[in-house]
Short mmCIF file of C-alpha atoms in Angstrom, two decimals:
data_model
loop_
_atom_site.label_atom_id
_atom_site.label_comp_id
_atom_site.label_asym_id
_atom_site.label_seq_id
_atom_site.Cartn_x
_atom_site.Cartn_y
_atom_site.Cartn_z
CA MET A 1 -46.16 34.04 -220.93
CA ASP A 2 -43.12 36.96 -222.21
CA TYR A 3 -39.97 34.69 -222.23
CA TYR A 4 -39.57 31.12 -223.58
CA ASP A 5 -38.93 29.86 -219.66
CA ASP A 6 -37.50 30.77 -216.71
CA LEU A 7 -33.77 30.59 -217.46
CA GLU A 8 -33.94 34.21 -219.60
CA THR A 9 -34.81 36.15 -215.92
CA ARG A 10 -32.08 34.87 -214.20
CA ASP A 11 -30.46 36.81 -211.68
CA PRO A 12 -26.75 37.36 -213.92
CA GLU A 13 -24.86 36.10 -211.33
CA GLN A 14 -27.16 33.23 -210.28
CA ARG A 15 -26.51 31.77 -213.67
CA GLU A 16 -22.93 32.35 -214.43
CA ARG A 17 -22.71 29.76 -211.32
CA ALA A 18 -24.99 27.06 -212.73
CA LEU A 19 -22.79 27.72 -216.11
CA LEU A 20 -19.26 27.55 -214.37
CA SER A 21 -20.81 24.29 -212.23
CA ALA A 22 -21.65 22.91 -214.89
CA LEU A 23 -18.23 23.25 -217.40
CA PRO A 24 -16.13 21.00 -215.43
CA GLY A 25 -18.51 18.16 -215.60
CA GLN A 26 -18.64 19.16 -219.48
CA ILE A 27 -15.29 18.69 -220.34
CA ARG A 28 -15.02 15.34 -218.28
CA HIS A 29 -17.82 14.40 -220.65
CA ALA A 30 -15.82 15.24 -223.63
CA LYS A 31 -12.85 14.10 -222.38
CA ALA A 32 -14.13 10.31 -221.61
CA ASN A 33 -16.49 9.99 -224.96
CA THR A 34 -14.53 12.39 -227.89
CA ALA A 35 -11.35 11.12 -229.02
CA TYR A 36 -10.47 14.57 -230.07
CA PHE A 37 -10.81 15.85 -226.51
CA ALA A 38 -9.25 13.72 -225.18
CA ARG A 39 -6.41 14.02 -226.43
CA LEU A 40 -6.14 18.09 -227.14
CA LEU A 41 -6.92 18.42 -222.86
CA ARG A 42 -5.23 15.11 -221.85
CA ASP A 43 -3.33 17.47 -218.97
CA VAL A 44 -6.04 19.22 -218.15
CA ASP A 45 -7.79 19.18 -214.98
CA GLU A 46 -11.35 19.39 -215.47
CA ASN A 47 -11.96 19.68 -211.73
CA ALA A 48 -10.25 23.59 -211.93
CA ILE A 49 -11.89 24.94 -214.68
CA ARG A 50 -14.63 26.74 -212.68
CA ASP A 51 -13.71 30.17 -214.11
CA ARG A 52 -13.67 32.55 -216.41
CA LYS A 53 -10.03 32.77 -216.16
CA ALA A 54 -9.68 28.99 -216.35
CA LEU A 55 -11.29 28.79 -218.93
CA ALA A 56 -9.43 31.14 -221.20
CA GLY A 57 -6.42 29.29 -219.68
CA LEU A 58 -7.74 25.56 -222.47
CA PRO A 59 -6.61 26.10 -226.35
CA VAL A 60 -8.93 26.95 -228.87
CA THR A 61 -10.28 24.78 -231.76
CA ARG A 62 -10.84 26.62 -235.05
CA LYS A 63 -13.56 26.53 -237.27
CA SER A 64 -11.51 27.06 -239.49
CA GLY A 65 -9.86 23.94 -238.87
CA LEU A 66 -12.57 21.47 -239.07
CA ILE A 67 -11.95 20.52 -242.91
CA ALA A 68 -8.63 19.52 -242.26
CA LEU A 69 -8.95 18.12 -238.99
CA GLN A 70 -12.56 15.68 -240.34
CA LYS A 71 -10.36 14.70 -242.77
CA GLU A 72 -7.95 13.41 -241.20
CA SER A 73 -9.98 11.70 -238.97
CA PRO A 74 -13.69 11.37 -240.76
CA PRO A 75 -16.55 11.56 -240.58
CA PHE A 76 -16.69 14.93 -237.39
CA ALA A 77 -12.40 14.72 -236.25
CA GLY A 78 -13.13 12.60 -232.80
CA MET A 79 -15.44 14.98 -231.51
CA THR A 80 -18.99 13.62 -231.23
CA ALA A 81 -19.40 11.85 -227.86
CA ILE A 82 -21.72 9.08 -230.03
CA ALA A 83 -21.43 7.28 -232.99
CA ALA A 84 -22.56 8.29 -236.23
CA GLY A 85 -25.29 6.14 -236.32
CA ASP A 86 -27.39 7.12 -232.87
CA LEU A 87 -27.87 10.73 -234.07
CA GLY A 88 -30.93 11.52 -235.85
CA ARG A 89 -29.05 13.47 -238.89
CA VAL A 90 -25.94 13.87 -240.22
CA PHE A 91 -25.26 17.01 -242.54
CA SER A 92 -22.61 18.44 -245.03
CA SER A 93 -21.62 22.28 -244.67
CA PRO A 94 -20.06 23.74 -247.72
CA GLY A 95 -15.93 22.49 -247.58
CA PRO A 96 -16.91 20.22 -246.92
CA VAL A 97 -17.43 20.01 -243.41
CA TYR A 98 -20.15 16.91 -241.59
CA ASP A 99 -22.45 18.68 -239.18
CA PRO A 100 -24.08 15.81 -236.17
CA GLN A 101 -27.85 16.16 -235.69
CA GLY A 102 -28.83 14.59 -232.14
CA ALA A 103 -31.81 12.81 -231.99
CA ARG A 104 -33.55 14.93 -229.58
CA GLY A 105 -36.27 17.81 -230.69
CA ASP A 106 -35.05 21.25 -231.08
CA PHE A 107 -31.35 19.90 -230.82
CA TRP A 108 -30.06 23.01 -231.68
CA ARG A 109 -32.61 25.57 -229.41
CA PHE A 110 -33.27 28.17 -231.97
CA GLY A 111 -37.18 27.45 -230.14
CA ARG A 112 -35.75 30.59 -227.79
CA ALA A 113 -34.65 32.96 -230.43
CA LEU A 114 -38.61 31.79 -232.27
CA PHE A 115 -40.32 32.55 -229.55
CA ALA A 116 -38.28 36.08 -228.97
CA ALA A 117 -39.20 36.67 -232.59
CA GLY A 118 -42.91 36.56 -231.61
CA PHE A 119 -43.58 33.40 -233.32
CA ARG A 120 -46.50 31.25 -230.78
CA ARG A 121 -48.18 28.06 -230.55
CA GLY A 122 -50.72 27.91 -233.93
CA ASP A 123 -48.51 29.95 -236.15
CA LEU A 124 -47.98 28.44 -239.63
CA VAL A 125 -44.04 29.34 -240.50
CA HIS A 126 -42.84 29.65 -243.99
CA ASN A 127 -39.04 28.33 -243.92
CA THR A 128 -37.39 28.83 -247.17
CA PHE A 129 -33.66 27.58 -245.08
CA SER A 130 -32.41 24.74 -247.21
CA TYR A 131 -33.36 21.24 -246.28
CA HIS A 132 -30.50 19.74 -248.71
CA PHE A 133 -26.92 18.98 -247.03
CA THR A 134 -27.21 21.74 -245.09
CA PRO A 135 -28.88 21.85 -241.75
CA ALA A 136 -30.94 24.98 -241.91
CA GLY A 137 -33.83 24.05 -242.26
CA PHE A 138 -33.99 21.33 -240.06
CA MET A 139 -32.89 24.29 -237.35
CA MET A 140 -35.41 26.23 -237.60
CA ASP A 141 -37.78 23.40 -238.62
CA LEU A 142 -37.48 21.52 -234.92
CA ALA A 143 -37.39 25.36 -232.91
CA ALA A 144 -40.97 25.94 -234.35
CA GLN A 145 -42.10 22.40 -234.04
CA ALA A 146 -40.50 22.54 -230.36
CA VAL A 147 -42.47 26.83 -229.85
CA GLY A 148 -46.04 24.56 -231.26
CA CYS A 149 -45.96 26.33 -234.96
CA ALA A 150 -46.68 23.86 -238.27
CA VAL A 151 -43.97 24.34 -241.03
CA PHE A 152 -44.20 24.66 -244.26
CA PRO A 153 -40.68 23.63 -245.27
CA ALA A 154 -40.57 25.68 -248.65
CA GLY A 155 -36.50 25.48 -248.80
CA ILE A 156 -34.68 27.93 -251.02
CA GLY A 157 -35.71 28.79 -253.96
CA GLN A 158 -38.48 28.84 -256.72
CA THR A 159 -39.91 31.98 -256.28
CA GLU A 160 -42.92 32.13 -257.74
CA LEU A 161 -43.66 28.34 -256.28
CA GLN A 162 -42.74 30.40 -252.50
CA VAL A 163 -45.15 33.23 -253.45
CA ALA A 164 -48.04 31.27 -254.25
CA ALA A 165 -47.67 29.01 -250.93
CA ILE A 166 -47.86 32.27 -249.31
CA ALA A 167 -50.76 33.70 -251.50
CA SER A 168 -52.54 30.10 -250.61
CA LEU A 169 -51.39 29.06 -247.02
CA LYS A 170 -51.57 32.44 -245.37
CA PRO A 171 -48.88 31.92 -242.78
CA SER A 172 -48.42 34.67 -239.93
CA GLY A 173 -44.23 34.02 -239.78
CA TYR A 174 -41.41 33.86 -242.22
CA ALA A 175 -37.95 32.12 -241.65
CA GLY A 176 -34.89 32.29 -244.09
CA THR A 177 -32.44 35.42 -245.34
CA PRO A 178 -33.72 38.04 -244.80
CA SER A 179 -32.30 39.56 -248.35
CA PHE A 180 -34.70 36.52 -249.59
CA LEU A 181 -37.24 37.45 -248.10
CA LYS A 182 -36.99 41.10 -250.13
CA ILE A 183 -37.03 38.82 -252.94
CA ILE A 184 -40.09 37.07 -252.21
CA LEU A 185 -41.94 40.24 -251.46
CA GLU A 186 -41.04 41.88 -254.60
CA LYS A 187 -42.03 39.11 -257.20
CA ALA A 188 -45.32 38.63 -255.42
CA ASP A 189 -45.61 43.03 -255.94
CA GLU A 190 -44.64 42.28 -259.76
CA LEU A 191 -47.35 38.77 -259.46
CA LYS A 192 -50.04 41.28 -257.48
CA ALA A 193 -49.68 38.57 -255.21
CA ASP A 194 -51.47 38.89 -251.57
CA VAL A 195 -48.89 37.70 -248.70
CA THR A 196 -49.97 40.03 -246.41
CA SER A 197 -50.29 37.58 -243.77
CA LEU A 198 -46.85 37.72 -243.07
CA LYS A 199 -46.78 39.33 -240.08
CA ARG A 200 -43.58 38.33 -238.32
CA ALA A 201 -39.90 36.88 -239.69
CA SER A 202 -37.05 35.26 -237.77
CA VAL A 203 -33.92 35.78 -239.68
CA SER A 204 -30.04 34.95 -240.22
CA GLY A 205 -27.32 33.66 -242.00
CA GLU A 206 -26.67 36.78 -243.25
CA ALA A 207 -26.58 40.79 -241.93
CA LEU A 208 -29.91 42.17 -241.36
CA LEU A 209 -29.31 45.74 -243.02
CA PRO A 210 -30.58 48.36 -241.72
CA PRO A 211 -32.64 49.54 -245.05
CA VAL A 212 -34.25 45.47 -245.61
CA ARG A 213 -35.01 45.67 -242.20
CA GLU A 214 -36.89 49.20 -242.61
CA MET A 215 -37.88 47.90 -246.10
CA LEU A 216 -40.20 44.61 -243.78
CA LYS A 217 -41.58 47.02 -241.60
CA SER A 218 -42.84 49.13 -244.28
CA ARG A 219 -44.67 45.87 -245.16
CA GLY A 220 -46.09 45.21 -242.06
CA ILE A 221 -43.22 42.78 -240.89
CA ASP A 222 -41.34 42.87 -237.46
CA VAL A 223 -38.46 40.98 -237.85
CA ARG A 224 -35.67 39.61 -235.60
CA GLN A 225 -32.45 37.97 -236.18
CA SER A 226 -30.90 35.20 -234.73
CA TYR A 227 -27.04 34.22 -234.39
CA GLY A 228 -26.03 30.73 -234.55
CA THR A 229 -24.08 27.88 -236.22
CA ALA A 230 -23.93 24.31 -237.59
CA ASP A 231 -21.98 23.39 -235.31
CA LEU A 232 -22.88 25.15 -231.93
CA GLY A 233 -26.64 25.72 -232.92
CA LEU A 234 -27.82 29.16 -231.31
CA ILE A 235 -25.73 31.62 -229.79
CA ALA A 236 -27.45 34.64 -229.50
CA TYR A 237 -30.61 36.35 -230.20
CA GLU A 238 -32.51 39.54 -231.18
CA THR A 239 -35.50 40.43 -228.98
CA GLU A 240 -37.69 43.43 -228.08
CA PRO A 241 -36.93 46.57 -228.17
CA MET A 242 -33.90 45.86 -230.16
CA GLY A 243 -30.46 46.83 -229.28
CA GLY A 244 -28.25 43.79 -229.16
CA LEU A 245 -28.49 40.01 -229.36
CA VAL A 246 -29.15 38.08 -225.95
CA VAL A 247 -26.74 35.26 -225.68
CA ASP A 248 -29.09 31.78 -225.42
CA GLU A 249 -28.75 29.84 -222.09
CA GLY A 250 -27.23 27.15 -222.99
CA VAL A 251 -23.40 28.39 -224.35
CA ILE A 252 -20.90 30.30 -222.81
CA VAL A 253 -19.79 32.86 -224.49
CA GLU A 254 -16.38 34.58 -224.85
CA ILE A 255 -14.55 37.36 -227.58
CA LEU A 256 -10.88 36.64 -228.37
CA ARG A 257 -8.38 38.44 -229.88
CA PRO A 258 -8.62 36.94 -233.44
CA GLY A 259 -5.63 33.91 -233.51
CA THR A 260 -5.11 34.36 -229.94
CA GLY A 261 -7.23 32.46 -227.21
CA GLU A 262 -6.84 36.07 -225.45
CA THR A 263 -10.38 37.23 -224.12
CA VAL A 264 -10.62 41.25 -224.28
CA ALA A 265 -12.33 44.00 -222.90
CA GLU A 266 -15.89 44.47 -223.11
CA GLY A 267 -17.16 46.59 -226.18
CA GLU A 268 -13.66 45.12 -228.13
CA VAL A 269 -14.49 43.73 -231.48
CA GLY A 270 -12.64 40.07 -231.28
CA GLU A 271 -12.98 36.41 -232.70
CA VAL A 272 -16.48 34.56 -230.88
CA VAL A 273 -15.56 31.84 -229.21
CA VAL A 274 -18.12 29.16 -227.89
CA THR A 275 -18.32 26.58 -225.10
CA THR A 276 -21.71 24.24 -225.39
CA LEU A 277 -23.45 22.22 -223.00
CA CYS A 278 -24.24 20.03 -225.77
CA ASN A 279 -23.78 16.06 -225.18
CA GLU A 280 -23.88 14.97 -228.11
CA TYR A 281 -20.92 17.68 -229.75
CA PRO A 282 -19.42 19.00 -226.63
CA LEU A 283 -17.69 21.11 -227.98
CA ILE A 284 -14.64 22.98 -225.96
CA ARG A 285 -14.02 26.93 -226.59
CA PHE A 286 -15.18 26.65 -230.54
CA ALA A 287 -13.60 29.89 -232.78
CA THR A 288 -16.40 30.43 -234.88
CA GLY A 289 -14.32 32.92 -237.01
CA ASP A 290 -17.10 35.85 -236.66
CA LEU A 291 -17.04 39.13 -235.36
CA SER A 292 -18.92 40.67 -232.18
CA ALA A 293 -17.69 42.34 -229.42
CA ILE A 294 -19.89 42.95 -225.66
CA ALA A 295 -22.46 44.90 -225.65
CA ALA A 296 -23.20 46.89 -222.29
CA GLY A 297 -25.60 47.06 -219.79
CA ARG A 298 -28.42 44.33 -219.54
CA SER A 299 -31.68 44.28 -222.41
CA ALA A 300 -34.66 46.76 -221.74
CA CYS A 301 -36.52 43.54 -222.47
CA GLY A 302 -35.88 41.89 -219.38
CA ARG A 303 -33.60 38.68 -220.70
CA THR A 304 -30.40 38.97 -217.95
CA ASN A 305 -28.55 37.66 -220.40
CA MET A 306 -24.75 39.23 -221.61
CA ARG A 307 -24.94 40.63 -224.24
CA ILE A 308 -23.43 40.80 -227.70
CA LYS A 309 -23.12 43.58 -230.68
CA GLY A 310 -24.08 40.63 -233.37
CA TRP A 311 -22.49 39.84 -236.54
CA MET A 312 -19.85 41.99 -237.54
CA GLY A 313 -17.78 40.43 -239.86
CA ARG A 314 -14.50 37.17 -240.51
CA ALA A 315 -11.77 37.03 -238.64
CA ASP A 316 -10.59 34.87 -241.39
CA GLN A 317 -10.49 34.69 -244.87
CA THR A 318 -13.87 32.66 -244.65
CA THR A 319 -17.20 34.84 -245.22
CA LYS A 320 -20.63 33.91 -245.75
CA VAL A 321 -22.99 34.37 -248.84
CA LYS A 322 -26.25 34.33 -248.94
CA GLY A 323 -26.04 32.50 -246.12
CA MET A 324 -23.58 30.02 -247.43
CA PHE A 325 -19.51 30.23 -245.79
CA VAL A 326 -16.86 30.13 -249.11
CA HIS A 327 -14.20 29.12 -247.90
CA PRO A 328 -10.32 29.88 -249.27
CA SER A 329 -9.98 25.56 -249.77
CA GLN A 330 -13.20 26.14 -251.97
CA ILE A 331 -11.27 29.11 -254.17
CA ASP A 332 -7.94 27.09 -254.56
CA GLN A 333 -10.09 24.09 -255.86
CA VAL A 334 -11.88 25.97 -258.41
CA VAL A 335 -7.89 27.25 -259.73
CA LYS A 336 -7.12 23.38 -259.74
CA ARG A 337 -9.47 22.64 -261.38
CA HIS A 338 -8.23 25.26 -264.48
CA PRO A 339 -4.29 25.31 -265.26
CA GLU A 340 -4.86 28.15 -267.16
CA ILE A 341 -5.57 29.97 -263.68
CA LEU A 342 -1.77 31.40 -262.30
CA LYS A 343 -3.56 33.13 -259.30
CA ALA A 344 -6.99 33.86 -258.21
CA ARG A 345 -8.84 36.46 -256.22
CA LEU A 346 -12.67 36.30 -254.65
CA SER A 347 -14.28 39.73 -254.66
CA VAL A 348 -17.46 39.51 -252.00
CA GLU A 349 -19.58 42.63 -252.08
CA HIS A 350 -22.86 44.56 -252.44
CA ASP A 351 -24.37 45.47 -255.77
CA ALA A 352 -26.82 48.57 -256.40
CA GLU A 353 -29.81 46.85 -254.65
CA ARG A 354 -26.99 45.73 -251.41
CA ASN A 355 -27.80 41.92 -252.37
CA ASP A 356 -24.21 40.06 -252.24
CA ARG A 357 -22.33 39.58 -255.41
CA MET A 358 -19.56 37.00 -255.68
CA ARG A 359 -16.48 38.08 -258.52
CA LEU A 360 -13.99 35.86 -259.48
CA ARG A 361 -10.55 37.52 -260.87
CA CYS A 362 -8.60 35.48 -262.67
CA GLU A 363 -4.75 36.13 -263.31
CA VAL A 364 -4.35 34.25 -266.87
CA ARG A 365 -2.09 34.31 -270.26
CA SER A 366 -4.81 34.38 -272.76
CA ARG A 367 -8.32 34.64 -272.31
CA ASN A 368 -11.68 33.77 -273.89
CA ASP A 369 -15.21 32.93 -273.31
CA ALA A 370 -15.14 29.23 -273.18
CA LEU A 371 -12.79 29.28 -269.98
CA SER A 372 -14.63 32.39 -268.52
CA GLN A 373 -17.64 29.88 -268.65
CA ALA A 374 -16.30 26.89 -267.05
CA ILE A 375 -14.34 28.67 -264.44
CA ALA A 376 -17.99 29.89 -263.17
CA ASP A 377 -19.56 26.58 -263.39
CA SER A 378 -16.54 25.24 -260.80
CA VAL A 379 -17.62 28.01 -258.94
CA ARG A 380 -20.78 26.74 -259.24
CA ASP A 381 -20.07 23.59 -258.62
CA VAL A 382 -17.61 23.92 -255.49
CA CYS A 383 -19.14 27.04 -253.51
CA LYS A 384 -22.65 25.94 -254.45
CA LEU A 385 -23.34 30.04 -255.42
CA ARG A 386 -23.26 31.81 -258.49
CA GLY A 387 -20.20 33.99 -259.38
CA GLU A 388 -18.85 36.31 -262.55
CA VAL A 389 -15.45 35.97 -263.39
CA GLU A 390 -13.09 38.94 -264.61
CA PHE A 391 -9.89 38.05 -266.64
CA THR A 392 -7.13 39.68 -265.50
CA ASP A 393 -3.27 40.81 -266.54
CA VAL A 394 -0.27 38.57 -264.91
CA GLY A 395 0.57 40.36 -261.89
CA SER A 396 -2.02 42.45 -261.20
CA LEU A 397 -3.54 40.89 -257.94
CA PRO A 398 -1.74 42.23 -254.43
CA ASN A 399 0.50 39.97 -253.45
CA ASP A 400 -0.58 40.36 -250.01
CA GLY A 401 -1.52 36.57 -249.02
CA LYS A 402 -5.69 37.19 -249.56
CA VAL A 403 -7.87 34.52 -251.51
CA ILE A 404 -11.20 35.92 -250.37
CA GLU A 405 -11.45 39.70 -249.87
CA ASP A 406 -15.03 41.40 -248.68
CA LEU A 407 -15.99 44.01 -249.88
CA ARG A 408 -19.55 44.96 -248.50
CA LYS A 409 -20.12 47.90 -246.42
CA TYR A 410 -22.62 47.26 -243.22
CA ASP A 411 -23.08 50.78 -242.46
#
């Protein structure tokens, strides 16, 4: 079978009718079972929301606002339709943002992405997404089980042990970030370990840069990327032949002009906004903060859903570094730990090997190595990522309101 199920090859008009006919019921469900949407959509007649124009008139809920909303109404801002104790798992993403997982299998629907990446029943998957605090590890773990694969829950770090496990267990598939797969392969070369069993990879969490894709291809690894969030699950996934990411069957995707509720024309870059048909976490017009655009035409693979061009940056200052979100509020936490810092700005760039690199530039009146180390420790503790610290003169940072600047180039 070339497709995960028959939904992928539906007539586009049939799919649109099915999604939009389910929309009034989903809005009714959200209003009846969640405090947040009962309040937000109080004046909405759900029976009138039967097309995309009507959907575009509903208010947007922004991922960037979840930290404050969850603090006001813990743990999930009143957005879940079932009690926390009835969930399968609860996670914490940087921010913190608390993420619910329903108790059913493949809750985030990533099985469709793994199947499109070539994973099949009987494969062993080496899963390097984190199982600690954040949901990424379980996202791919449950998806692999849905496809019929066994999973080695490798998690993050410990590169030499990762290489040893691959050399011994001979997995055919890898799940994780593309940069970490590159690191594993380079470490295997250094150790003269045989990891040639890896033939396919499903990657996510960061941009798949062309040089990395080519490097993996040269090692005999067929790589496909997927795009999703801890809140929404799978949004879109890459297929063969490549050319944009096919939207998942369980979501309604809009591309909006950043900071507004208005849709943009096909091909125009805007913010990805998603309505999910998930019963446990029925998010309506959830703005991801990610930029993308609708790709013209259908995929040559035979899947008929709309496509997006993939991740094209952030609509707000929140950025993703090595698969982890870094929020302006986290930089504020670091600054508040050190009264010596008058102003700070986090720069994210690529190093010579195109790996992500964070640098916190701090305006201080006096500087010393102990303070630099203390600030670096705070960055690691708060952001769960390592970052360099650079002291600058008072008044030297731009007066443009930016706390995080993304200097990475993706072409």
